[in-house]
Amino acid sequence: MQIRSFQLSDYRLVAELLEEVLSEECCEETMGAFARQLSWDSDLVLVAESADSIVGVLIGTIDQHKGYVYRIAVRNEFRRQGVGRELVSHMRNRFRQRNVLKVLVAEDKHNEVLRPFYDSLGLKSTDIVQLTQPLAIVAG
């Protein structure tokens, strides 16, 4: 498995992955945030690739020296194999390279089910923040 930056040629495959693993409402919200993040800083969108197939994606953003893990999605057949953990680890490295002082998880109603995953990464409850505004306002 390889973790790398999103490339424009990945767009269709990432969109299909998001449609496959997220609820319709979550996917709709995520696609908007995904497009906005690509226009701001595509290096904070990471993909996990295995055998020339995209099996996971993580959308991150930075706002005022805080890095946010906004959305993570992994194909069902690749879950519990370390894909999400690797995506988060690589994003943390990206944040460090940019002198981000604090890494947070942007929790919304769609991310609540991932709380055990974030707990397994050693994140404290103070590292998981409820967004009071859409990602576009936070990062823009």
Coordinates of C-alpha atoms in Angstrom, one line a residue:
M1 CA 0.0 0.0 0.0
Q2 CA 1.2 3.5 -0.8
I3 CA 0.0 6.8 0.7
R4 CA 0.4 9.7 -1.6
S5 CA -1.0 13.2 -2.5
F6 CA -4.2 13.3 -4.5
Q7 CA -3.8 13.8 -8.2
L8 CA -6.4 15.2 -10.6
S9 CA -6.6 11.9 -12.4
D10 CA -7.8 10.4 -9.0
Y11 CA -10.9 12.5 -8.9
R12 CA -13.4 10.0 -10.4
L13 CA -12.0 7.1 -8.3
V14 CA -12.1 9.1 -5.1
A15 CA -15.7 10.3 -5.8
E16 CA -16.7 6.7 -6.4
L17 CA -15.0 5.6 -3.1
L18 CA -16.8 8.3 -1.2
E19 CA -20.2 7.4 -2.7
E20 CA -19.6 3.7 -1.9
V21 CA -18.6 4.1 1.8
L22 CA -20.4 7.3 3.0
S23 CA -24.1 7.9 3.5
E24 CA -25.8 9.9 0.8
E25 CA -26.0 13.0 3.0
C26 CA -22.4 12.7 4.2
C27 CA -21.1 12.1 0.7
E28 CA -22.9 15.3 -0.5
E29 CA -21.4 17.4 2.3
T30 CA -17.9 15.7 1.8
M31 CA -17.9 16.3 -2.0
G32 CA -18.4 20.0 -1.4
A33 CA -15.6 20.2 1.2
F34 CA -13.4 18.0 -1.0
A35 CA -13.8 20.4 -4.0
R36 CA -13.1 23.4 -1.8
Q37 CA -10.0 21.8 -0.3
L38 CA -8.7 20.9 -3.8
S39 CA -8.9 24.5 -4.8
W40 CA -7.1 25.7 -1.6
D41 CA -4.4 23.0 -1.1
S42 CA -4.6 19.6 -2.8
D43 CA -1.5 18.4 -0.8
L44 CA -3.8 18.0 2.2
V45 CA -5.9 15.4 0.4
L46 CA -4.2 12.0 0.7
V47 CA -5.1 8.7 -1.0
A48 CA -4.2 5.2 -0.1
E49 CA -3.4 3.1 -3.1
S50 CA -3.2 -0.7 -3.4
A51 CA -2.6 -2.6 -6.6
D52 CA -3.4 0.5 -8.7
S53 CA -6.7 1.0 -6.9
I54 CA -7.6 3.8 -4.5
V55 CA -8.7 2.1 -1.2
G56 CA -8.8 5.1 1.1
V57 CA -8.9 8.9 1.2
L58 CA -8.3 11.5 3.9
I59 CA -9.3 15.1 3.5
G60 CA -7.4 17.5 5.8
T61 CA -7.2 21.3 6.1
I62 CA -5.3 23.9 8.0
D63 CA -6.7 27.0 9.8
Q64 CA -4.6 29.4 11.8
H65 CA -1.9 26.9 12.7
K66 CA -4.4 24.1 13.5
G67 CA -4.6 21.0 11.3
Y68 CA -7.9 19.4 10.9
V69 CA -8.6 15.8 9.8
Y70 CA -12.0 16.5 8.2
R71 CA -13.0 13.2 6.6
I72 CA -11.5 9.7 6.3
A73 CA -13.0 7.0 4.1
V74 CA -11.7 3.4 3.5
R75 CA -13.2 0.8 1.3
N76 CA -15.0 -1.9 3.4
E77 CA -12.8 -4.7 2.3
F78 CA -9.7 -2.8 3.4
R79 CA -10.9 -1.7 6.8
R80 CA -9.1 -3.0 9.9
Q81 CA -5.9 -3.4 7.9
G82 CA -4.1 -0.2 9.0
V83 CA -5.2 2.0 6.0
G84 CA -6.8 4.7 8.1
R85 CA -4.0 4.7 10.6
E86 CA -1.4 5.2 7.8
L87 CA -3.5 8.0 6.2
V88 CA -3.6 9.8 9.6
S89 CA 0.1 9.3 10.2
H90 CA 1.0 10.7 6.8
M91 CA -1.4 13.7 7.4
R92 CA 0.3 14.4 10.7
N93 CA 3.6 14.4 9.0
R94 CA 2.3 16.9 6.4
F95 CA 1.0 19.1 9.2
R96 CA 4.4 19.0 11.0
Q97 CA 6.2 20.0 7.8
R98 CA 4.0 23.1 7.8
N99 CA 4.6 23.9 11.4
V100 CA 1.0 23.2 12.5
L101 CA 0.9 23.6 16.2
K102 CA -2.2 21.4 16.9
V103 CA -3.9 18.5 15.1
L104 CA -7.6 18.2 15.6
V105 CA -10.3 15.9 14.3
A106 CA -13.3 17.8 12.9
E107 CA -16.2 15.9 14.4
D108 CA -19.6 16.1 12.9
K109 CA -22.6 13.7 13.1
H110 CA -21.0 11.6 10.3
N111 CA -17.7 11.3 12.1
E112 CA -19.2 10.1 15.4
V113 CA -19.0 6.5 14.4
L114 CA -15.2 6.8 14.0
R115 CA -14.7 7.8 17.6
P116 CA -13.3 4.4 18.5
F117 CA -10.9 4.6 15.6
Y118 CA -9.6 8.0 16.8
D119 CA -9.4 6.7 20.4
S120 CA -7.2 3.9 19.1
L121 CA -4.8 6.5 17.7
G122 CA -4.4 7.9 21.1
L123 CA -6.3 11.1 20.4
K124 CA -7.8 12.8 23.5
S125 CA -11.4 14.0 23.6
T126 CA -9.9 17.5 23.5
D127 CA -8.4 16.7 20.1
I128 CA -11.8 16.0 18.6
V129 CA -13.8 19.2 18.0
Q130 CA -17.3 19.8 17.0
L131 CA -17.4 22.1 14.0
T132 CA -19.8 25.0 14.6
Q133 CA -19.4 26.2 11.0
P134 CA -19.0 24.3 7.7
L135 CA -15.4 23.5 6.7
A136 CA -15.5 26.2 4.0
I137 CA -15.8 28.9 6.7
V138 CA -13.3 27.3 9.0
A139 CA -10.6 27.0 6.4
G140 CA -11.5 29.8 4.1

